Short mmCIF file of C-alpha atoms in Angstrom, two decimals:
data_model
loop_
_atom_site.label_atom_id
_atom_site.label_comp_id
_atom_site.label_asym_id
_atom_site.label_seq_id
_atom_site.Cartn_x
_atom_site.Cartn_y
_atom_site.Cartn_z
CA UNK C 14 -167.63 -71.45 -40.74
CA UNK C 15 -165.97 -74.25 -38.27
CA UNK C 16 -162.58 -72.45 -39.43
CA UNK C 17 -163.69 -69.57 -38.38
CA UNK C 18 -165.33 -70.14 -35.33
CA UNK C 19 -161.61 -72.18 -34.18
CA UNK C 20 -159.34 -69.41 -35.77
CA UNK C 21 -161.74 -66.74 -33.28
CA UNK C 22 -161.02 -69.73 -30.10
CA UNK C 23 -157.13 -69.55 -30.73
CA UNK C 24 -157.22 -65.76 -30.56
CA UNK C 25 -159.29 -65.76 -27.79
CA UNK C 26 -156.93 -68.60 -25.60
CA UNK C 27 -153.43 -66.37 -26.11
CA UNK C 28 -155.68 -63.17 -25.56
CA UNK C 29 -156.48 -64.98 -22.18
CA UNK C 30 -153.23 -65.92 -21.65
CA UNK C 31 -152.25 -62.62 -21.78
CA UNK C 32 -154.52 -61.40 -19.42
CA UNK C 33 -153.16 -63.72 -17.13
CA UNK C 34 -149.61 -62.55 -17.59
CA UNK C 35 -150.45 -59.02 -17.43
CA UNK C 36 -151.71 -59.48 -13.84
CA UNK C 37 -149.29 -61.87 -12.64
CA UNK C 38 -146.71 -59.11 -13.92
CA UNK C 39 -148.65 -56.33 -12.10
CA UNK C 40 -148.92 -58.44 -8.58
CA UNK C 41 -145.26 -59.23 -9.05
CA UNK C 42 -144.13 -55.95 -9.46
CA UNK C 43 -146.46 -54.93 -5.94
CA UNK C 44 -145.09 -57.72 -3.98
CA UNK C 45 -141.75 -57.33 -5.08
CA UNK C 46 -141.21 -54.68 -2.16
CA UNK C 47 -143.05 -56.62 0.35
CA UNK C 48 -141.74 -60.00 0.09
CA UNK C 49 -139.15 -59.59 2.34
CA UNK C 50 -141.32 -58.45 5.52
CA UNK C 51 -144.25 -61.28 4.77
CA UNK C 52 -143.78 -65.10 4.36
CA UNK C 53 -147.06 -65.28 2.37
CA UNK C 54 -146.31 -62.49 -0.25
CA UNK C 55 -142.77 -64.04 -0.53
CA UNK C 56 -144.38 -67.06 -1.20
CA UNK C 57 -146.22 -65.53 -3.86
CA UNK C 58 -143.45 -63.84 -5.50
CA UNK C 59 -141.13 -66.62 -5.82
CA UNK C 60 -144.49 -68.76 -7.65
CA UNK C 61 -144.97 -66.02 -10.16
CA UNK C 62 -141.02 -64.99 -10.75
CA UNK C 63 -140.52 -68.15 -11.64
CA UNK C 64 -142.05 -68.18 -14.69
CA UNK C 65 -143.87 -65.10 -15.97
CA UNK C 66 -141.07 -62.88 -17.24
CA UNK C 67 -140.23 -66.09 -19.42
CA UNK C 68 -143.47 -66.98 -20.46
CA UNK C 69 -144.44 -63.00 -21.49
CA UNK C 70 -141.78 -63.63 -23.66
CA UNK C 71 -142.17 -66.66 -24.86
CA UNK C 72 -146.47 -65.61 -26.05
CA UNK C 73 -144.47 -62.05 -27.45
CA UNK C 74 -142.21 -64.33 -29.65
CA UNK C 75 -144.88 -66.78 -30.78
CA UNK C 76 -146.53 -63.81 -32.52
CA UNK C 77 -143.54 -61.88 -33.29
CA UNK C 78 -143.67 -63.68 -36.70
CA UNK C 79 -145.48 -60.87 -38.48
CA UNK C 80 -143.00 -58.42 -37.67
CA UNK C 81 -140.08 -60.55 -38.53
CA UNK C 82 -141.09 -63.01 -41.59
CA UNK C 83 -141.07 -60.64 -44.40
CA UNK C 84 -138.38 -58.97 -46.49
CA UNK C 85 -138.00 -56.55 -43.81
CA UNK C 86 -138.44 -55.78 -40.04
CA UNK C 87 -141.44 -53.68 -39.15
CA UNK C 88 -138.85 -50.97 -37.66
CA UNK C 89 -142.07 -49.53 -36.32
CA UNK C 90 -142.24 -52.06 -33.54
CA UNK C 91 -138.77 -51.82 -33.03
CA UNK C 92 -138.81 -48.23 -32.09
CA UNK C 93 -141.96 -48.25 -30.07
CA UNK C 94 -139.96 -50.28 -27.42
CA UNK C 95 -137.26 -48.28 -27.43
CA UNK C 96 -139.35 -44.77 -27.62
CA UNK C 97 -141.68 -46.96 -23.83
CA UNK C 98 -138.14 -47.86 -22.80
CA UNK C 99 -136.65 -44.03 -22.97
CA UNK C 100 -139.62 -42.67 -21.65
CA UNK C 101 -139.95 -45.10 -18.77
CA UNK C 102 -136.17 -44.55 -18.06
CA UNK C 103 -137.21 -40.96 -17.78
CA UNK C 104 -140.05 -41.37 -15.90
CA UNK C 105 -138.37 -43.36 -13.02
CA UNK C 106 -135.46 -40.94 -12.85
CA UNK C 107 -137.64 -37.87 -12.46
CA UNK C 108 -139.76 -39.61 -9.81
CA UNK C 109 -136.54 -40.71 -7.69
CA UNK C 110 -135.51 -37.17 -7.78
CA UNK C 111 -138.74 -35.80 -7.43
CA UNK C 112 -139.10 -38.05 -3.72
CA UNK C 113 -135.47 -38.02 -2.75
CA UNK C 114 -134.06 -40.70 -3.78
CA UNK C 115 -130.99 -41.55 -5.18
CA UNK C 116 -131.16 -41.47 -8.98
CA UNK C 117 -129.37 -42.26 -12.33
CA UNK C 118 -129.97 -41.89 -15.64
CA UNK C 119 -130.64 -45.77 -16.91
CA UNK C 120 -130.74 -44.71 -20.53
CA UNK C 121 -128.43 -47.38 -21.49
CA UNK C 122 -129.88 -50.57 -19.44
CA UNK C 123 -131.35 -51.08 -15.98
CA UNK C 124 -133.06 -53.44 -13.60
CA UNK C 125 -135.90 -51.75 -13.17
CA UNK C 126 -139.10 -52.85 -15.08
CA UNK C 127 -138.85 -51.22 -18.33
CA UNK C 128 -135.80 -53.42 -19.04
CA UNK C 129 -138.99 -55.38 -21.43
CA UNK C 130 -139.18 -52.88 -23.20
CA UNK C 131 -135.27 -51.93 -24.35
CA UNK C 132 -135.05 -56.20 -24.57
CA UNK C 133 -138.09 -56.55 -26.88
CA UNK C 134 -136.60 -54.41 -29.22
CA UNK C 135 -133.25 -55.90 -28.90
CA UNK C 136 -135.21 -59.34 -29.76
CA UNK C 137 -136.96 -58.35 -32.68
CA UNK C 138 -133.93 -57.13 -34.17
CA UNK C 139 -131.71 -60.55 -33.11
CA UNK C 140 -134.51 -62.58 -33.99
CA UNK C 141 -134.86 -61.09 -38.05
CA UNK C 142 -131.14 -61.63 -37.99
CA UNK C 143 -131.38 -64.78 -37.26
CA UNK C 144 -134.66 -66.07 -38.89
CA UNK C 145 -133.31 -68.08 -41.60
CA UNK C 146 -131.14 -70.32 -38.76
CA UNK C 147 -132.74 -73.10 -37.24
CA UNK C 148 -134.81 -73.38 -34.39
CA UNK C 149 -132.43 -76.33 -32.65
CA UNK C 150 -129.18 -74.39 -33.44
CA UNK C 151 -130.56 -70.96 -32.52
CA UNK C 152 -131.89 -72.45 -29.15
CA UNK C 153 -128.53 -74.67 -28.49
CA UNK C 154 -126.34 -71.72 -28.39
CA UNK C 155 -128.53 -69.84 -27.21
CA UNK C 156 -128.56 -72.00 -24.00
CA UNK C 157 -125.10 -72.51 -23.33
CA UNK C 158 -124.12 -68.70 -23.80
CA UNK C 159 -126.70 -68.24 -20.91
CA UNK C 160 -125.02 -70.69 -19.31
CA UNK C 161 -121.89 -69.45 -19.44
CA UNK C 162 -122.98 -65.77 -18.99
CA UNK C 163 -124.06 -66.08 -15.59
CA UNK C 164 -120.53 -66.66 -14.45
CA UNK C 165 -119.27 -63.05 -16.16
CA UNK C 166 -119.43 -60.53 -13.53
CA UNK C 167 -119.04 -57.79 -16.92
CA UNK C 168 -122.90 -59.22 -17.79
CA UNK C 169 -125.45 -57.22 -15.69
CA UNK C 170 -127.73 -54.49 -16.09
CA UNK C 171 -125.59 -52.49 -18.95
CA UNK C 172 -127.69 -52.94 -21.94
CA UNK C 173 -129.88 -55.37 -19.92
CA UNK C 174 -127.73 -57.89 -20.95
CA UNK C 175 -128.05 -60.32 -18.28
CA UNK C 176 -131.79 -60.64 -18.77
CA UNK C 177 -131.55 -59.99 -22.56
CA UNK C 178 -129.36 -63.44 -22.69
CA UNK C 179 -131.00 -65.24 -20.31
CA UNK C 180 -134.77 -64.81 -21.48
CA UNK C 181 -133.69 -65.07 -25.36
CA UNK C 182 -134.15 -69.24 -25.67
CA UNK C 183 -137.80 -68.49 -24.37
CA UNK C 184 -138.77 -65.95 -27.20
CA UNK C 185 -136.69 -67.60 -29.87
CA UNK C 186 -138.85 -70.31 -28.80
CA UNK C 187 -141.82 -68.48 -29.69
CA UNK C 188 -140.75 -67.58 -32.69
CA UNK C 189 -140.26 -70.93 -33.85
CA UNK C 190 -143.46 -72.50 -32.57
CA UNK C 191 -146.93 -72.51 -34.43
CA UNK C 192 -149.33 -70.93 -31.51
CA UNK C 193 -152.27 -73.49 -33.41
CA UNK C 194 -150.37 -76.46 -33.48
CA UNK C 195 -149.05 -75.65 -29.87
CA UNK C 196 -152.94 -75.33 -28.68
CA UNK C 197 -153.91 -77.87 -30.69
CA UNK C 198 -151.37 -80.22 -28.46
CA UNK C 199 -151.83 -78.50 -25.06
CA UNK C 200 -155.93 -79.71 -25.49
CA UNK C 201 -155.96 -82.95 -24.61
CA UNK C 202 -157.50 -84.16 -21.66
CA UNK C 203 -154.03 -86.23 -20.19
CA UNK C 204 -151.63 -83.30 -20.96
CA UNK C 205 -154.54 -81.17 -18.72
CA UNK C 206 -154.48 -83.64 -16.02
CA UNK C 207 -150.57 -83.61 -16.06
CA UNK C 208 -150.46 -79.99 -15.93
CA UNK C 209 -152.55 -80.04 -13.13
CA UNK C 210 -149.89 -82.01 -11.87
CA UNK C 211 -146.83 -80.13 -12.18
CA UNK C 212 -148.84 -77.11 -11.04
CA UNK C 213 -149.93 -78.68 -8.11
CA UNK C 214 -146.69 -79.80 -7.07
CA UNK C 215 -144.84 -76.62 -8.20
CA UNK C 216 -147.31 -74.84 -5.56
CA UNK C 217 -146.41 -76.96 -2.65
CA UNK C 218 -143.07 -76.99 -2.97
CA UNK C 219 -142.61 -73.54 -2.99
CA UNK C 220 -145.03 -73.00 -0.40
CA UNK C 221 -143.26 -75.93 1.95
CA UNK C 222 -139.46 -75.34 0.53
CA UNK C 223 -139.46 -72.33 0.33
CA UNK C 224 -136.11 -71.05 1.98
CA UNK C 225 -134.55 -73.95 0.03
CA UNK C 226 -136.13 -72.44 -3.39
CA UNK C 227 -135.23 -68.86 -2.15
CA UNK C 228 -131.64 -70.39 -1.75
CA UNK C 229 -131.11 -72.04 -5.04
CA UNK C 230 -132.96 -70.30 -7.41
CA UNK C 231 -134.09 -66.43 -6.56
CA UNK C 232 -130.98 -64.85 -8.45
CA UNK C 233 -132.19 -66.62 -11.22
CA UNK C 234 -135.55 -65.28 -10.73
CA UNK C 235 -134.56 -61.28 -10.43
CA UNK C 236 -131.29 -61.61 -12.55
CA UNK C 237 -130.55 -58.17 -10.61
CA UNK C 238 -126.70 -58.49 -10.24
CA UNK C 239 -123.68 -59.44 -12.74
CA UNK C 240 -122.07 -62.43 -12.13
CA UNK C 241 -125.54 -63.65 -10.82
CA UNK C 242 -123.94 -67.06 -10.27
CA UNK C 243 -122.04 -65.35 -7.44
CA UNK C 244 -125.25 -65.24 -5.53
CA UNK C 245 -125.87 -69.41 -5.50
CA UNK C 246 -124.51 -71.57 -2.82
CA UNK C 247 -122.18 -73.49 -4.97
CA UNK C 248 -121.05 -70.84 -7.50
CA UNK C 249 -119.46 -73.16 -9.72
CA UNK C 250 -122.21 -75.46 -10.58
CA UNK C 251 -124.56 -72.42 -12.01
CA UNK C 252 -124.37 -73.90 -15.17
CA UNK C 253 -126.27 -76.54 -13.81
CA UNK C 254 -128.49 -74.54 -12.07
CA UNK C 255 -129.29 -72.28 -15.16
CA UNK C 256 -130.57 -75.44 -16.94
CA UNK C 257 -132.47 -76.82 -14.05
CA UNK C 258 -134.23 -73.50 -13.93
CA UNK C 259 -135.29 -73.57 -18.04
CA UNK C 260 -135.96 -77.17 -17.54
CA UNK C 261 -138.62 -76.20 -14.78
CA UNK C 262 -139.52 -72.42 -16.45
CA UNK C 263 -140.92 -74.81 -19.37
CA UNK C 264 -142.68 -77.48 -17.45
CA UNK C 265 -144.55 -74.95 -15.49
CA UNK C 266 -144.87 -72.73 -18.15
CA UNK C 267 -146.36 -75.68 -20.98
CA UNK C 268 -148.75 -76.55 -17.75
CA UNK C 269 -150.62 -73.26 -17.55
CA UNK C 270 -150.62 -73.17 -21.50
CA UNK C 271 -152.58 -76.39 -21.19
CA UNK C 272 -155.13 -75.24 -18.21
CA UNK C 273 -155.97 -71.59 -19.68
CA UNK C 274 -159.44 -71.81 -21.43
CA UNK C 275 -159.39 -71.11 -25.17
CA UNK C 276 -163.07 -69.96 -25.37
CA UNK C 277 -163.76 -66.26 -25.24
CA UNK C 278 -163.88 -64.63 -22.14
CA UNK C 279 -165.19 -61.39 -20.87
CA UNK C 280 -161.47 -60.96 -20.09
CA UNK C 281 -159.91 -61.69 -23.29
CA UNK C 282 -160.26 -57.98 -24.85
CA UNK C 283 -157.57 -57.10 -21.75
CA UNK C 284 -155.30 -59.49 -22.83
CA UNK C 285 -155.16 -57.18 -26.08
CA UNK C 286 -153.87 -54.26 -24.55
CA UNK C 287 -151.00 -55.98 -22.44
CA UNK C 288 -148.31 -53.32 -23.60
CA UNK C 289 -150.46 -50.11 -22.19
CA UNK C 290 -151.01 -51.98 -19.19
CA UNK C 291 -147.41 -53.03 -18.57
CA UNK C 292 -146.11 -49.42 -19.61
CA UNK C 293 -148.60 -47.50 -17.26
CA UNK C 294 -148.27 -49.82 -14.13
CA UNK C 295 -144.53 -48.70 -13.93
CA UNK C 296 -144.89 -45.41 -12.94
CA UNK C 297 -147.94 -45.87 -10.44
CA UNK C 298 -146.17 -48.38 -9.07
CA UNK C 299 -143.29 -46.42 -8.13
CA UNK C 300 -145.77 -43.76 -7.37
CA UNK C 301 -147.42 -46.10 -5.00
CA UNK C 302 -144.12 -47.08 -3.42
CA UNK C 303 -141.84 -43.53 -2.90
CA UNK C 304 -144.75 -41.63 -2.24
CA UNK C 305 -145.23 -43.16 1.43
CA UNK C 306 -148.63 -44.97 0.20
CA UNK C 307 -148.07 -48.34 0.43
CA UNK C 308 -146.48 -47.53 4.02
CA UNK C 309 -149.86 -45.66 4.89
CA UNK C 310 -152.14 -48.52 3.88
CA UNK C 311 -149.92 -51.01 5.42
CA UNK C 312 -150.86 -49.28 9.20
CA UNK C 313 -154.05 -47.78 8.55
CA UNK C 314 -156.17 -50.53 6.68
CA UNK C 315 -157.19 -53.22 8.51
CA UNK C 316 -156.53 -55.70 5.95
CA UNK C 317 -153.46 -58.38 5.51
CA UNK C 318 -151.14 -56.28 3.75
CA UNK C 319 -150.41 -59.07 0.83
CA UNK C 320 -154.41 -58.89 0.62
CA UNK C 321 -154.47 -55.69 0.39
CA UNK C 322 -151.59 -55.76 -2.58
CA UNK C 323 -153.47 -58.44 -4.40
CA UNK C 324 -156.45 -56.32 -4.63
CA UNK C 325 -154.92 -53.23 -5.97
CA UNK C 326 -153.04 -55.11 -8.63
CA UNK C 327 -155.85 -56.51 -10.02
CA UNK C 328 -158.18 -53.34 -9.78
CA UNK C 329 -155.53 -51.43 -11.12
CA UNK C 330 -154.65 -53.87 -14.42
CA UNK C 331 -158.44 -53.64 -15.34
CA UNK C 332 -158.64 -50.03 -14.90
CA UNK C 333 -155.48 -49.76 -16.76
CA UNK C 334 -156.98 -51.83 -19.65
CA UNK C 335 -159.41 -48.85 -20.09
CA UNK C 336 -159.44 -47.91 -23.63
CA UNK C 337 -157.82 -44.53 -22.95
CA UNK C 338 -155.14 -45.96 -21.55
CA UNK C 339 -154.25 -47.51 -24.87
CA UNK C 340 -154.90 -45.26 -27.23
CA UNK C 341 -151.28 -43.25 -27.34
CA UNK C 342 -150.30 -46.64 -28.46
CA UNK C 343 -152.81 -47.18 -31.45
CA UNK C 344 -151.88 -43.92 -32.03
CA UNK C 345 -148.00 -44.76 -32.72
CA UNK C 346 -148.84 -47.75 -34.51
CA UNK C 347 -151.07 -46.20 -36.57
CA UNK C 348 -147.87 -43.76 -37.57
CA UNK C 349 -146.53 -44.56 -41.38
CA UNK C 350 -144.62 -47.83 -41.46
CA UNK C 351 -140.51 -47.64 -41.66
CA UNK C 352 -138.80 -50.42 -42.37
CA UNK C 353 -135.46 -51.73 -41.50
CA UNK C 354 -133.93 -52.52 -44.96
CA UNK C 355 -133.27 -56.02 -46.21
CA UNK C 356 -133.76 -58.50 -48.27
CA UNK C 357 -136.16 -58.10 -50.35
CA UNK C 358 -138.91 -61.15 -49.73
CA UNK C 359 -139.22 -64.04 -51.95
CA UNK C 360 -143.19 -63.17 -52.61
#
């Protein structure tokens, strides 16, 4: 009964970390075209871009394991992301069109949001490749070719490589890592106080630094450009700068791990239905944007516009989370298994 009752608390702490992600993903993506006319939402965006791309990943790969760790890969999964990442592609080039906007097919890699998708796929198939590899070797080169990538102006959006390189270490990492012995780790009460620490004094320096932070680090945040070294003040040292960033990606990242509760929530069932979310917030978000909206609220409500962002984020992940929202998706999973062949599994 005790092994239940902690098996049901683990659940419950990565559904709740989820959750968090989910809306941190969802206020990112609303800020992301206001930061640049409001100190406070820029502010905001640089805290959450710093680490929630990588840590999405990072939960996605610790329980990737059951579509990787058998004879073969659950090619179900695999073309679920690509089927979102098509039909997201689609969607944002019809609604460019559809407002005026310049538009172009991004069937084969983007910067837009649905870049998760085409790179989650791209994952699960590198990571079952690689599964019988170590975890050191695996994240060692995995490192330095980010580190070198970042200097290749042919890297960028094509294929999403530049974020498909630069984000693998933090799912391989997942993949590698036991979520129970992880929790079981993160639960004590001095790696809680220093993760109130580092959290603490990531907050205040970006708040008080944050042209300097802007400066160093943003095109290692967005990852928008090839050759995103290019964009730093001393080119030549992004090496450097690429391992700084991971360095600080994982402190901030373990941190939150540590402070996010691992009893059950009334929040925790969202946290199960992260995908939906993230694949319906695209287009509304866009929607939002083109469609003069944001503009509209921005001069008629008399609200602080970040405020006013904040709000709608988080209203709009919990309506999202709406079980009809997620249904299309049980739907596909629920579609007889293929399987991309293999080796047949030692059990």
């Amino acid at each position: 009964m005790k092994q239940s009752v902690a098996s049901c608390e683990r659940s419950a702490k990565w559904d709740n970390v989820k959750f968090m992600l989910i809306v941190l993903v969802v206020i990112g993506h609303f800020l992301s075209g206001w930061a640049g006319s409001s100190p406070t939402a820029n502010k905001i965006f640089l805290w959450i871009y710093t680490f929630h791309m990588p840590l999405f990943l990072f939960v996605a790969g610790l329980f990737s394991k059951s579509s990787i760790n058998r004879g073969r890969l659950r090619g179900e999964k695999v073309f679920l992301y690509l089927f979102l990442y098509v039909i997201l592609a689609a969607f944002t080039y019809l609604l460019k069109l559809f407002y005026g906007r310049k538009a172009e097919p991004e069937f084969l890699g983007t910067y837009h949001v649905q870049w998760y998708m085409f790179v989650m796929a791209a994952f699960l198939v590198l990571m079952y490749g690689l599964r019988h590899r170590s975890m050191g070797m695996v994240l060692f080169f995995g490192i330095v070719l980010s580190c070198f990538a970042g200097y290749e102006t042919a890297i960028g959006n094509g294929l999403c490589l530049s974020k498909m390189i630069s984000f693998f270490p933090f799912f391989a990492a997942g993949y590698y890592i036991d979520p129970q012995k992880l929790q079981a780790r993160l639960q004590r009460r001095a790696v809680k106080g220093i993760a109130v620490a580092i959290l603490v004094g990531f907050t205040l320096f970006i708040w008080f630094q944050t042209s300097w932070y802007e400066r160093h680090f943003q095109p290692l945040l967005v990852l928008s450009t090839p050759g995103v070294y290019r964009k730093l003040p001393w080119p030549e040292a992004g090496a450097l700068y690429r391992l700084v960033w991971y360095a600080l990606v994982s402190l901030v990242s373990l941190a939150l791990l540590a402070l996010v509760p691992s009893r059950k929530l009334p929040v925790s069932k969202i946290g199960q239905r992260t995908l939906s979310i993230y694949f319906w917030h695209v287009p509304l978000q866009m929607i939002f944007t083109q469609s003069g909206l944001a503009a509209f609220l921005q001069k008629s409500v008399p609200v602080p516009h970040t405020l006013l962002l904040l709000g709608i984020s988080v209203a709009l992940t919990f309506f999202l989370s709406l079980p009809i929202f997620s249904k299309p998706f049980t739907w596909l999973m629920s579609r007889p298994q293929r399987e991309i062949p293999g080796e047949k599994s030692a059990g």
